[in-house]
mmCIF file of C-alpha atoms and ligand atoms in Angstrom:
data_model
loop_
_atom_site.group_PDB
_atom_site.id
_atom_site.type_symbol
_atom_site.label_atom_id
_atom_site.label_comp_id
_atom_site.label_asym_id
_atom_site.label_seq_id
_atom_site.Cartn_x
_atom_site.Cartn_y
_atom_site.Cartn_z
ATOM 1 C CA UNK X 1 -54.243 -33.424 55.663
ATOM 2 C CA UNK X 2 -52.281 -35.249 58.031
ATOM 3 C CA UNK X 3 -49.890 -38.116 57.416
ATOM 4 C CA UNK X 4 -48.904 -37.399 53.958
ATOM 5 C CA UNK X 5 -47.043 -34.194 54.685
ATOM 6 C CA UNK X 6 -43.639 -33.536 52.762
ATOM 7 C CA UNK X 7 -41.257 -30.903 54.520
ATOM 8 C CA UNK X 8 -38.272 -30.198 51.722
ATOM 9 C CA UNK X 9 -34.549 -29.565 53.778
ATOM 10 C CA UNK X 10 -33.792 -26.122 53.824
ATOM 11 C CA UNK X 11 -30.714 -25.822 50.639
ATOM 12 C CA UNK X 12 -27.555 -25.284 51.807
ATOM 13 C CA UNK X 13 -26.901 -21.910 50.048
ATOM 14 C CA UNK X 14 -28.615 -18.806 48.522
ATOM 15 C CA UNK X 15 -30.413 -19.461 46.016
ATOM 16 C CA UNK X 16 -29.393 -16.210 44.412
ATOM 17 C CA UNK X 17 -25.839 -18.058 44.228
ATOM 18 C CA UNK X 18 -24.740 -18.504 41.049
ATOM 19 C CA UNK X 19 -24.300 -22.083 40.100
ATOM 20 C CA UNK X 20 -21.825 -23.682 37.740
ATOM 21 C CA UNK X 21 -21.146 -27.220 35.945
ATOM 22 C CA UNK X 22 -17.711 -27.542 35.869
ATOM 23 C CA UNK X 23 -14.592 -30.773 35.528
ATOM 24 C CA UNK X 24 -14.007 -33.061 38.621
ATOM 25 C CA UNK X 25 -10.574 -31.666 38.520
ATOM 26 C CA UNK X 26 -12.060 -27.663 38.926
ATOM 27 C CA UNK X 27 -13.924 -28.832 41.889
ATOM 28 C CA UNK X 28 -11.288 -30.489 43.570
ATOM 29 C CA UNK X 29 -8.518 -28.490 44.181
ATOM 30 C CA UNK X 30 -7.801 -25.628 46.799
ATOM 31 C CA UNK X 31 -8.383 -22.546 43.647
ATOM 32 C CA UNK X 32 -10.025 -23.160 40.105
ATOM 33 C CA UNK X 33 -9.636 -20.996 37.354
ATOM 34 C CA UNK X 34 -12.386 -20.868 34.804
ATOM 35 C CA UNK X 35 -11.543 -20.135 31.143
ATOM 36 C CA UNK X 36 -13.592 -20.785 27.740
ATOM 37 C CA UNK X 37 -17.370 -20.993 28.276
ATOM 38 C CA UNK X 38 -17.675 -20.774 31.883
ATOM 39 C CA UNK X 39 -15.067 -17.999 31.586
ATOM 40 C CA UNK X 40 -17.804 -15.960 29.041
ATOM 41 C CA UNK X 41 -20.891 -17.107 30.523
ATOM 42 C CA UNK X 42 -19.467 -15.848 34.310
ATOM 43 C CA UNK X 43 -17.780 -12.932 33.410
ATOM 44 C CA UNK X 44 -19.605 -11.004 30.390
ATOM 45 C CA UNK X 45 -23.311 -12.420 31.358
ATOM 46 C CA UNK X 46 -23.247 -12.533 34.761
ATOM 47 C CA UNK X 47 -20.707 -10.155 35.315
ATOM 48 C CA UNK X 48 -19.456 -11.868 38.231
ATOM 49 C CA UNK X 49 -16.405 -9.700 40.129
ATOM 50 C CA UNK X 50 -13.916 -10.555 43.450
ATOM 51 C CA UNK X 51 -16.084 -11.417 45.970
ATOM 52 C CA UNK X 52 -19.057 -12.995 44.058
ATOM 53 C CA UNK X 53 -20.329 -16.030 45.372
ATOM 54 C CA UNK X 54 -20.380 -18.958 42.885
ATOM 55 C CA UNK X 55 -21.626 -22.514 43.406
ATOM 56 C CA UNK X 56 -19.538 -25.221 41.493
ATOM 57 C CA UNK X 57 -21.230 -28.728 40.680
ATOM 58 C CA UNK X 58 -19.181 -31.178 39.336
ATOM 59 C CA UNK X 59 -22.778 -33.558 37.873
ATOM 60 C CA UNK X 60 -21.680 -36.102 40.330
ATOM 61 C CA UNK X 61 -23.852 -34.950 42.879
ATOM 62 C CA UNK X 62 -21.361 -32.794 44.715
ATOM 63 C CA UNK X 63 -21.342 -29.049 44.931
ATOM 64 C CA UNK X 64 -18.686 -26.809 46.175
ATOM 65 C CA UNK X 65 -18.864 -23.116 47.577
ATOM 66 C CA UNK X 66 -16.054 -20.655 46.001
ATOM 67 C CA UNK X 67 -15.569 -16.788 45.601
ATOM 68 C CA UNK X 68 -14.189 -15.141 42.857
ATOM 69 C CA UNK X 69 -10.835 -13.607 43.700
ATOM 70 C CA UNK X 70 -9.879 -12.618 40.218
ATOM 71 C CA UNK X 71 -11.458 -12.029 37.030
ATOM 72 C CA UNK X 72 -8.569 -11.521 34.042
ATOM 73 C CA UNK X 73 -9.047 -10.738 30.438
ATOM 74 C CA UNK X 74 -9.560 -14.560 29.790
ATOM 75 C CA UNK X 75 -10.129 -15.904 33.098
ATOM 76 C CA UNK X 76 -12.509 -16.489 36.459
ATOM 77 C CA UNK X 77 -10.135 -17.343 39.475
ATOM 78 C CA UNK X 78 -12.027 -18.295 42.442
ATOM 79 C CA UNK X 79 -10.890 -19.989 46.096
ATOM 80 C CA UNK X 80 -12.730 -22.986 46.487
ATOM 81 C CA UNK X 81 -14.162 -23.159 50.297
ATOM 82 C CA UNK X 82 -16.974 -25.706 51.714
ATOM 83 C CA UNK X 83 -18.171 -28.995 49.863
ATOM 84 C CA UNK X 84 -22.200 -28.587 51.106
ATOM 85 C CA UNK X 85 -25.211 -31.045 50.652
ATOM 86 C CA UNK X 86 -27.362 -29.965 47.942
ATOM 87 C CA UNK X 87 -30.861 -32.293 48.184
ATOM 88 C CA UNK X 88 -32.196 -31.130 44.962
ATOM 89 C CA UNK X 89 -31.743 -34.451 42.876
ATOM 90 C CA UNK X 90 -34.861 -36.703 42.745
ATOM 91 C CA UNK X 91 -34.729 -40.470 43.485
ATOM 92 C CA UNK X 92 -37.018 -41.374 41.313
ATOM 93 C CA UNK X 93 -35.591 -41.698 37.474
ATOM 94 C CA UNK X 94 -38.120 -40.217 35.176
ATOM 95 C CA UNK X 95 -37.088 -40.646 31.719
ATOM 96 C CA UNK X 96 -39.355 -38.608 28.733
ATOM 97 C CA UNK X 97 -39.709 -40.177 25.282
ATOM 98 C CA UNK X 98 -40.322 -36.996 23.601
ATOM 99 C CA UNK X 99 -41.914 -37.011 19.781
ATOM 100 C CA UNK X 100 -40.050 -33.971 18.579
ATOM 101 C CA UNK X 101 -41.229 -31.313 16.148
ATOM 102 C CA UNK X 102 -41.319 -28.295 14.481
ATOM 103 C CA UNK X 103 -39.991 -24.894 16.314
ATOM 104 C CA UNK X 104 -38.440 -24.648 19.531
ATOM 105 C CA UNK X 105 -41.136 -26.724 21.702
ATOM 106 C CA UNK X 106 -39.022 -29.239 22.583
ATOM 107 C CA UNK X 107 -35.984 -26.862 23.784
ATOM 108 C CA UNK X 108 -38.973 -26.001 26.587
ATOM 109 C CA UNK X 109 -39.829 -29.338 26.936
ATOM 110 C CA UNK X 110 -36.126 -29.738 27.952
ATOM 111 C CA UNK X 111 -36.038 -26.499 29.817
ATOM 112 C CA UNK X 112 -38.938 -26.495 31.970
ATOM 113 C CA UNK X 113 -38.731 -30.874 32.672
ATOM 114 C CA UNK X 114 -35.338 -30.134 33.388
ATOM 115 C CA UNK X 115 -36.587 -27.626 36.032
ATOM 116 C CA UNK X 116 -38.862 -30.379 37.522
ATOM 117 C CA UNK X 117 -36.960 -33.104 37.597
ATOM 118 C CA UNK X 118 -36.331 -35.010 34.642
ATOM 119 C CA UNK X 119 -33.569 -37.163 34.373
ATOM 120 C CA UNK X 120 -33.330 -38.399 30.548
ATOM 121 C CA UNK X 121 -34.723 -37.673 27.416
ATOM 122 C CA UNK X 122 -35.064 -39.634 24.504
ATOM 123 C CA UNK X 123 -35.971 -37.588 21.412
ATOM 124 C CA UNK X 124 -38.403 -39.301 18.937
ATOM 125 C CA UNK X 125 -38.992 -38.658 15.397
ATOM 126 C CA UNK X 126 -42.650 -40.040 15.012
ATOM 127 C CA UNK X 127 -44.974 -40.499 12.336
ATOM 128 C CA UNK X 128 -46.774 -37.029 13.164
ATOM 129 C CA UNK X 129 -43.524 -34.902 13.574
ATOM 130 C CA UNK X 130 -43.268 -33.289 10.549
ATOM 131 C CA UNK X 131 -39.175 -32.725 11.097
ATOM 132 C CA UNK X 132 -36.289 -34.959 9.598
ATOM 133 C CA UNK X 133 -33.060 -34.252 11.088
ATOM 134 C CA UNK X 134 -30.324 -35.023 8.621
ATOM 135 C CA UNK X 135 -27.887 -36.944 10.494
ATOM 136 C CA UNK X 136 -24.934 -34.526 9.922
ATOM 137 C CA UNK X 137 -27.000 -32.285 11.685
ATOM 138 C CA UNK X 138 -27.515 -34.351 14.713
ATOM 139 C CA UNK X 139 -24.316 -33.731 16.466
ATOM 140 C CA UNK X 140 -25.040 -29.841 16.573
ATOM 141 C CA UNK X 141 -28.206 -30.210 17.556
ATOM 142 C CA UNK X 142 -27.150 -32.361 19.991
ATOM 143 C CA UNK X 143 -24.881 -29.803 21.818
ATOM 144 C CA UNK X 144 -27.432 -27.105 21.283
ATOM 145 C CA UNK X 145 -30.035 -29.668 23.544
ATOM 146 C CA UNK X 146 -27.057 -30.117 26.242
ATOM 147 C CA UNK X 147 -26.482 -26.277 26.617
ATOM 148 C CA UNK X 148 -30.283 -25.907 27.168
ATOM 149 C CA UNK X 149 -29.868 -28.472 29.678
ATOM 150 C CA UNK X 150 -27.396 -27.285 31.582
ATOM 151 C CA UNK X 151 -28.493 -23.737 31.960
ATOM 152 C CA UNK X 152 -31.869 -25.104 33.196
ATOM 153 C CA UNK X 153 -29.892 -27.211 35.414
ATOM 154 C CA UNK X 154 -27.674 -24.808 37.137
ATOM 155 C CA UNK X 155 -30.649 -22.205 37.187
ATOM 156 C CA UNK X 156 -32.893 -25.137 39.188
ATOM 157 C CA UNK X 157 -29.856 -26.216 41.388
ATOM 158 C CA UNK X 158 -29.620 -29.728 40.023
ATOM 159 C CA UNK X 159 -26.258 -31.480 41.167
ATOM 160 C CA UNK X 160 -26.510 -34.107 38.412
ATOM 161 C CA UNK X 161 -27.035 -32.991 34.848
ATOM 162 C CA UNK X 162 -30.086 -34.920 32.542
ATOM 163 C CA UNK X 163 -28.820 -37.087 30.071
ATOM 164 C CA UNK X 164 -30.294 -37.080 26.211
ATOM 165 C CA UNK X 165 -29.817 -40.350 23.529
ATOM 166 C CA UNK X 166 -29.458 -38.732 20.140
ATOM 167 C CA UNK X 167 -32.855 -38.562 18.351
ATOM 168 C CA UNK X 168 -34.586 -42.155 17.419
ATOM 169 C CA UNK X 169 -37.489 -43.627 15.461
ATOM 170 C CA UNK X 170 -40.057 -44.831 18.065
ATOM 171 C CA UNK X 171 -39.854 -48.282 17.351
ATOM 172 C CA UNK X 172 -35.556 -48.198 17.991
ATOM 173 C CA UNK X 173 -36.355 -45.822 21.289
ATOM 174 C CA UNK X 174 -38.750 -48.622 22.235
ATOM 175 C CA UNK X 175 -36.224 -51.515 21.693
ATOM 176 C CA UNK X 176 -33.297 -50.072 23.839
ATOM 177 C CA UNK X 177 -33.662 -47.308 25.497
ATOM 178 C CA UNK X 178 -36.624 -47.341 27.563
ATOM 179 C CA UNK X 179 -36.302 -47.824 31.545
ATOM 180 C CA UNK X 180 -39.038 -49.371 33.968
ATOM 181 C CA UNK X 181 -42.715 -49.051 33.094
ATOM 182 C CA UNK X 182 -43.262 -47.252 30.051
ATOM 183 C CA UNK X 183 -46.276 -44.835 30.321
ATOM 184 C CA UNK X 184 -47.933 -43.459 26.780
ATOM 185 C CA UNK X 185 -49.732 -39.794 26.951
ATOM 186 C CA UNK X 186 -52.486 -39.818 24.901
ATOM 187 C CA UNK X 187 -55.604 -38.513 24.471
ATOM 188 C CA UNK X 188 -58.184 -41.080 22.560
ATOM 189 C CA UNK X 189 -59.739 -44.341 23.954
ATOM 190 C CA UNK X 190 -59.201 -45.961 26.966
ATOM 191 C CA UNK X 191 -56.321 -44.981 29.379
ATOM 192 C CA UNK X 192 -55.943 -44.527 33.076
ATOM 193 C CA UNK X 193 -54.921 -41.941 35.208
ATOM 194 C CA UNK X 194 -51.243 -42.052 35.977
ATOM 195 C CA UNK X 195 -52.338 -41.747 40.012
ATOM 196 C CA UNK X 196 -53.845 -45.400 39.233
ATOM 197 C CA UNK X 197 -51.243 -47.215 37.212
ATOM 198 C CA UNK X 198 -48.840 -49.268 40.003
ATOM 199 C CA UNK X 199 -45.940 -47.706 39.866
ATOM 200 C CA UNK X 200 -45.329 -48.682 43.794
ATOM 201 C CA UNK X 201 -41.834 -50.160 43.511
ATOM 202 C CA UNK X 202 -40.269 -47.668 40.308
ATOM 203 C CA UNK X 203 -37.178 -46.428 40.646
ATOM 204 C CA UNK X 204 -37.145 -45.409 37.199
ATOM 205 C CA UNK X 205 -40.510 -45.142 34.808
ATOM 206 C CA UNK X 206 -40.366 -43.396 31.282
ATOM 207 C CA UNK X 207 -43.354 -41.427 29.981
ATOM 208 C CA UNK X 208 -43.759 -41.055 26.405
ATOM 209 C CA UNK X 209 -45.445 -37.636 24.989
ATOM 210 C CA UNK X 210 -46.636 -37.034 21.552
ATOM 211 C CA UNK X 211 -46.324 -34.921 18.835
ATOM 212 C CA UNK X 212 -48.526 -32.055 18.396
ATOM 213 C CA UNK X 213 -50.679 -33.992 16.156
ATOM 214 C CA UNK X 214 -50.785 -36.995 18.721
ATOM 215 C CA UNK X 215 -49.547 -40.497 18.508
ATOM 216 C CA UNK X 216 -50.582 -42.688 15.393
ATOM 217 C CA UNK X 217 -52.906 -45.675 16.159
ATOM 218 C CA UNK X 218 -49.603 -47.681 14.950
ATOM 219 C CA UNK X 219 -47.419 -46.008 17.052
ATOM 220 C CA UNK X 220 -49.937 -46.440 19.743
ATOM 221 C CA UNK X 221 -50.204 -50.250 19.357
ATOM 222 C CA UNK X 222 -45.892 -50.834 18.687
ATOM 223 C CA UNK X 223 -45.727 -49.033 22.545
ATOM 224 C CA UNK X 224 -48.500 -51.378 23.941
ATOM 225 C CA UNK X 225 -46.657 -54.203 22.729
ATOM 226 C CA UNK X 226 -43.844 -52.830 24.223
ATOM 227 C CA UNK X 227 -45.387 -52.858 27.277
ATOM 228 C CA UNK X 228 -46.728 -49.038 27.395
ATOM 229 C CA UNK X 229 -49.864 -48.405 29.328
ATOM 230 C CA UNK X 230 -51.824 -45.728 27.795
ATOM 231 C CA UNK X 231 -51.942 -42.953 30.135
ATOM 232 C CA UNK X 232 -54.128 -39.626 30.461
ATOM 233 C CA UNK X 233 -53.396 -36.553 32.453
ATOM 234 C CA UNK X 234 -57.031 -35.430 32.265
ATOM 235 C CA UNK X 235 -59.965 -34.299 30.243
ATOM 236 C CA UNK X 236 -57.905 -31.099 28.646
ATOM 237 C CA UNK X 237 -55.938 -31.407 25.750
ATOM 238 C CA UNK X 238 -52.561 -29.944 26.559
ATOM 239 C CA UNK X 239 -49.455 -28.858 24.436
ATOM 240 C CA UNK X 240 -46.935 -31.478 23.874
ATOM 241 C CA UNK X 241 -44.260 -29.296 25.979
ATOM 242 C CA UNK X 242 -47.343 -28.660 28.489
ATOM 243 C CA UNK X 243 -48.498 -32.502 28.921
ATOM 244 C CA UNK X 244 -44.607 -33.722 29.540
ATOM 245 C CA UNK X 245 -44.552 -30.946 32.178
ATOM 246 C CA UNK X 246 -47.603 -31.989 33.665
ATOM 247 C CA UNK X 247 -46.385 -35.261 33.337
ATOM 248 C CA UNK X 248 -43.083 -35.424 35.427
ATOM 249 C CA UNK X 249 -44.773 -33.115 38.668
ATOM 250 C CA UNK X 250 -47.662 -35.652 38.282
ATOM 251 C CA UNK X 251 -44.771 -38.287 38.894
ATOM 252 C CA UNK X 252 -42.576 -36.424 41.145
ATOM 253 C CA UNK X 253 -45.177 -35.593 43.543
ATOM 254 C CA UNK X 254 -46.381 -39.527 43.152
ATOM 255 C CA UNK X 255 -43.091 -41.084 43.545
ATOM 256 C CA UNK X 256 -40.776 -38.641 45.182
ATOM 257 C CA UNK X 257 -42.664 -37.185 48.196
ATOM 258 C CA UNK X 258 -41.508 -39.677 51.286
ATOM 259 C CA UNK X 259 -37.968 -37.824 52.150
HETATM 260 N N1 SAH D 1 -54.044 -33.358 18.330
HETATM 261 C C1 SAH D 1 -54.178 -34.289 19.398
HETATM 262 C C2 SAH D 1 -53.538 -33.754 20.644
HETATM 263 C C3 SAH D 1 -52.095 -33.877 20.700
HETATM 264 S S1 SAH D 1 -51.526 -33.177 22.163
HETATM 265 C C4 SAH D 1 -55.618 -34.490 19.768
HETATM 266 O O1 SAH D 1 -56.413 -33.623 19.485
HETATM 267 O O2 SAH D 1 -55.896 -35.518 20.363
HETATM 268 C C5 SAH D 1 -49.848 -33.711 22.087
HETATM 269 C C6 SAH D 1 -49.495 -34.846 22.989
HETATM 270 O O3 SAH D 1 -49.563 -34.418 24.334
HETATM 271 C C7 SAH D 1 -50.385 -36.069 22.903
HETATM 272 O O4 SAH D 1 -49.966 -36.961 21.893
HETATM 273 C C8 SAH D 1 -50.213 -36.684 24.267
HETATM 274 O O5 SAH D 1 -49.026 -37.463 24.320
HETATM 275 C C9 SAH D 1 -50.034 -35.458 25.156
HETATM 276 N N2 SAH D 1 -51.271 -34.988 25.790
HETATM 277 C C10 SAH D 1 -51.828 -33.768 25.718
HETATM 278 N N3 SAH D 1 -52.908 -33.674 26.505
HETATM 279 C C11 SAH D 1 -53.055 -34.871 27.104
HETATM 280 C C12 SAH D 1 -53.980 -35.420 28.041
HETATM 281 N N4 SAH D 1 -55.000 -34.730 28.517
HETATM 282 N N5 SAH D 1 -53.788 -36.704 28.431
HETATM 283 C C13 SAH D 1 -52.772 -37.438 27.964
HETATM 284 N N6 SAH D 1 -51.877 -36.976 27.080
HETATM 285 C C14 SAH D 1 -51.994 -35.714 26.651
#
């Protein structure tokens, strides 16, 4: 092996600590005392009690050690203590333009991407989906995708949070949200291997992954104009969730190894 060796810095803190998003003001001051959701999610899942070690992010990058000195009928009081360096965020941007569809799939493609490194998602109704969200629906959904972020966040140690657009049709998704060199998964004609597309100076690249009845040929051809290079991740057919997995550690380990 050699000269390509990547060594990852030894994380500041346990990783049995228990992490926490919270406001720039709750990581600031000398205590903080958690109420609402954090409150709940501390206190009657994890059970937290004085003397529990709990890591606050505020998704700016920083992260904060505290205890927990109190734990009221409403309430998690903890004494702030050391600001530490947390290297867990990539530098490499890896957006995934995600055709959503039936069932829960995407929650895991937002869960385990989340877990690997993702840092936006832009969710797609496509041709294949077979899902309309009504758009008084969106904003719950919405909130329900952000809490499944954040818990796979905080469980991963991320110190910034992923961000998600509110769901698009491709061809909108294509117009304005899409950030360096646009990469389409798919699985028919010709397409190269993601290891052999230049990506040598991204900073940011966005992958797109299909439905679980693939990409149209139109929807193929709108993201070529668009710039997309059709990509494959190899000779198995993989689950949508499966292939945008694959698809940011393919990246990751491509893009984010020199440290
Ligand atoms: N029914 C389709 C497969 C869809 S798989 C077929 O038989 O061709 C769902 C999506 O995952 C695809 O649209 C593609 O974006 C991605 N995908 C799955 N396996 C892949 C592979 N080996 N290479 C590239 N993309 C893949």
């Amino acid at each position: 092996m050699g000269d390509a060796a990547t060594t990852w810095r030894r994380l500041g803190t346990g990783v049995r600590t228990t992490r926490v998003f919270v406001s720039t003001a709750e990581i600031e001051g000398p205590s903080t005392e958690l109420t609402g959701q954090n409150f709940r999610h501390l206190a009657r899942v994890l059970r937290v009690e004085t003397g529990s070690a709990v890591l606050l992010l505020d998704n700016s990058g920083r992260a904060r050690e505290s205890v927990v000195t109190e734990v009221t009928s409403n309430a998690v009081v903890l004494q702030n203590n050391e600001f530490i360096e947390l290297d867990t965020e990539p530098k490499v941007e890896v957006t995934i333009l995600q055709a959503i569809g039936r069932g829960d799939r995407f929650d895991e493609v937002l869960q385990h991407c989340t877990e690997a490194g993702a840092s936006r998602f832009i969710p797609v109704v496509s041709i294949r989906s077979m899902v309309e969200i009504p758009p008084d629906r969106i904003p719950d959904r919405l909130d329900r995708w952000r809490k499944i972020i954040r818990g796979a966040a905080e469980q991963s140690m991320r110190t910034r949070l992923p961000e998600i657009t509110a769901p698009l049709p491709l061809h909108l998704a294509l117009e304005s949200e899409v950030r360096g060199p646009l990469l389409m998964l798919h699985t028919v004609g010709s397409r190269k291997a993601i290891a052999d597309t230049d990506l040598t100076d991204a900073t940011t690249v966005t992958v797109a992954v299909g439905p679980e009845g693939g990409w149209s040929g139109d929807e193929v051809e709108l993201a070529i104009e668009a710039g997309a290079t059709p990509v494959t991740l190899g000779p198995r057919v993989l689950r949508t969730e499966t292939a945008a997995l694959v698809a940011v550690t393919q990246l990751l380990f491509q893009l984010d190894r020199r440290r």
